[in-house]
Amino acid sequence: MNRLDLVTLVVPDYDEALAFYVGVLGFVTCEDTPLGGGKRWVVVEPPDGGCGLLLARAANAAQRARVGDQTGGRVGFFLRTRDFTAEHARLTAAGVHFEEEPREEPYGTVAVFADPFGNRWDLIERGAP
């Protein structure tokens, strides 16, 4: 094994998820394959590559209950940027809700935002090692 390829993200609706992850965040749709019965294999990833997200539509009550809370309220996803200021401004203008003002940490500049489903994300520009 040499890389983490995909992480499943349970969502309420494929197209709603694509609208956010592709339309707002700027991810690229790598695959969107019908599997029958309304199921699809939907994979998105950041434009510069990295670990992709398998967008999996919640199929039952237990899965629907986990949408937006797959990590128990913790930040579960981390988006790295080379230009925090520009990316923060772009996302804010696109309607992304940041839960806090940007802050400086020993590891870089960071701010937490939530996707439309309630999952918490860090937007981060890593500092020099």
Coordinates of C-alpha atoms in Angstrom, one line a residue:
M1 CA 0.0 0.0 0.0
N2 CA 1.3 3.4 -0.8
R3 CA -1.5 6.0 -0.5
L4 CA -4.9 6.6 1.0
D5 CA -7.1 6.7 -2.0
L6 CA -10.7 7.5 -0.9
V7 CA -12.7 8.4 2.2
T8 CA -16.4 7.8 2.3
L9 CA -18.6 10.8 3.1
V10 CA -22.2 10.0 3.7
V11 CA -24.5 12.6 2.1
P12 CA -28.2 13.1 1.8
D13 CA -28.2 13.5 -2.0
Y14 CA -25.6 13.0 -4.7
D15 CA -26.4 16.1 -6.7
E16 CA -26.6 18.3 -3.7
A17 CA -23.2 17.1 -2.6
L18 CA -21.7 17.6 -6.1
A19 CA -23.1 21.1 -6.2
F20 CA -21.1 22.0 -3.0
Y21 CA -17.9 20.0 -3.5
V22 CA -17.5 20.7 -7.2
G23 CA -19.5 23.9 -7.6
V24 CA -18.3 25.7 -4.5
L25 CA -15.1 24.1 -3.2
G26 CA -13.8 23.5 -6.8
F27 CA -13.2 19.8 -6.5
V28 CA -13.2 17.7 -9.7
T29 CA -15.6 14.9 -10.4
C30 CA -13.4 11.9 -11.1
E31 CA -16.2 9.4 -11.5
D32 CA -20.0 9.3 -11.5
T33 CA -21.2 5.8 -12.4
P34 CA -24.8 4.6 -12.1
L35 CA -24.9 1.3 -10.1
G36 CA -28.7 0.7 -10.5
G37 CA -31.5 1.2 -8.1
G38 CA -30.7 4.9 -7.8
K39 CA -27.2 4.2 -6.4
R40 CA -24.1 5.8 -7.9
W41 CA -20.3 5.6 -7.5
V42 CA -19.4 9.3 -7.1
V43 CA -15.8 10.3 -6.5
V44 CA -14.5 13.8 -6.2
E45 CA -11.1 15.1 -5.4
P46 CA -9.3 18.4 -5.1
P47 CA -8.0 19.7 -8.5
D48 CA -4.4 19.2 -7.5
G49 CA -5.0 15.6 -6.5
G50 CA -4.8 13.9 -3.1
C51 CA -7.3 11.7 -1.3
G52 CA -10.7 11.6 -3.0
L53 CA -14.1 11.6 -1.4
L54 CA -16.5 8.8 -2.2
L55 CA -19.9 10.6 -1.9
A56 CA -22.3 7.9 -0.7
R57 CA -26.0 8.7 -0.4
A58 CA -27.4 7.6 2.9
A59 CA -29.4 4.5 2.3
N60 CA -31.2 3.9 5.6
A61 CA -32.2 5.7 8.9
A62 CA -28.9 4.9 10.6
Q63 CA -26.9 6.4 7.8
R64 CA -29.2 9.4 7.5
A65 CA -28.6 10.0 11.2
R66 CA -24.8 10.2 10.6
V67 CA -24.9 12.7 7.8
G68 CA -23.0 15.7 9.0
D69 CA -21.8 14.0 12.2
Q70 CA -19.5 11.3 11.0
T71 CA -16.7 12.4 13.4
G72 CA -18.7 13.2 16.5
G73 CA -18.5 16.9 16.0
R74 CA -14.8 17.1 15.5
V75 CA -13.1 18.6 12.4
G76 CA -12.8 15.5 10.2
F77 CA -11.5 16.9 6.9
F78 CA -8.6 19.2 6.0
L79 CA -8.2 21.3 2.9
R80 CA -4.7 22.6 2.3
T81 CA -4.3 25.8 0.3
R82 CA -1.2 27.7 -0.9
D83 CA -3.0 31.1 -0.5
F84 CA -5.2 31.1 2.6
T85 CA -6.3 34.7 2.3
A86 CA -7.5 34.4 -1.3
E87 CA -9.1 31.0 -0.8
H88 CA -10.9 32.2 2.4
A89 CA -12.2 35.2 0.5
R90 CA -13.4 33.1 -2.4
L91 CA -15.2 30.6 -0.2
T92 CA -16.8 33.3 1.9
A93 CA -18.0 35.1 -1.2
A94 CA -19.5 31.7 -2.4
G95 CA -21.5 31.5 0.8
V96 CA -19.4 29.1 2.9
H97 CA -20.0 29.6 6.6
F98 CA -16.8 29.8 8.6
E99 CA -17.3 29.1 12.3
E100 CA -14.4 31.4 13.3
E101 CA -12.1 34.0 12.2
P102 CA -8.8 32.8 10.7
R103 CA -6.1 32.1 13.3
E104 CA -2.4 31.4 13.4
E105 CA -1.3 28.1 14.8
P106 CA 2.2 26.7 15.0
Y107 CA 1.4 24.5 12.0
G108 CA -0.1 27.3 9.9
T109 CA -3.1 29.6 9.2
V110 CA -6.4 27.9 9.7
A111 CA -10.2 28.4 10.0
V112 CA -13.0 26.0 10.5
F113 CA -16.0 25.9 8.2
A114 CA -19.0 23.6 7.8
D115 CA -20.3 22.0 4.6
P116 CA -24.0 22.2 4.0
F117 CA -24.5 18.9 5.7
G118 CA -22.8 19.8 9.0
N119 CA -19.4 18.2 8.5
R120 CA -16.6 20.4 9.9
W121 CA -13.6 21.2 7.8
D122 CA -10.3 23.0 8.3
L123 CA -9.1 25.3 5.6
I124 CA -5.3 25.4 6.2
E125 CA -2.2 27.0 4.8
R126 CA 0.7 25.1 6.3
G127 CA 3.5 27.1 7.8
A128 CA 7.2 26.5 7.1
P129 CA 8.4 23.3 8.9

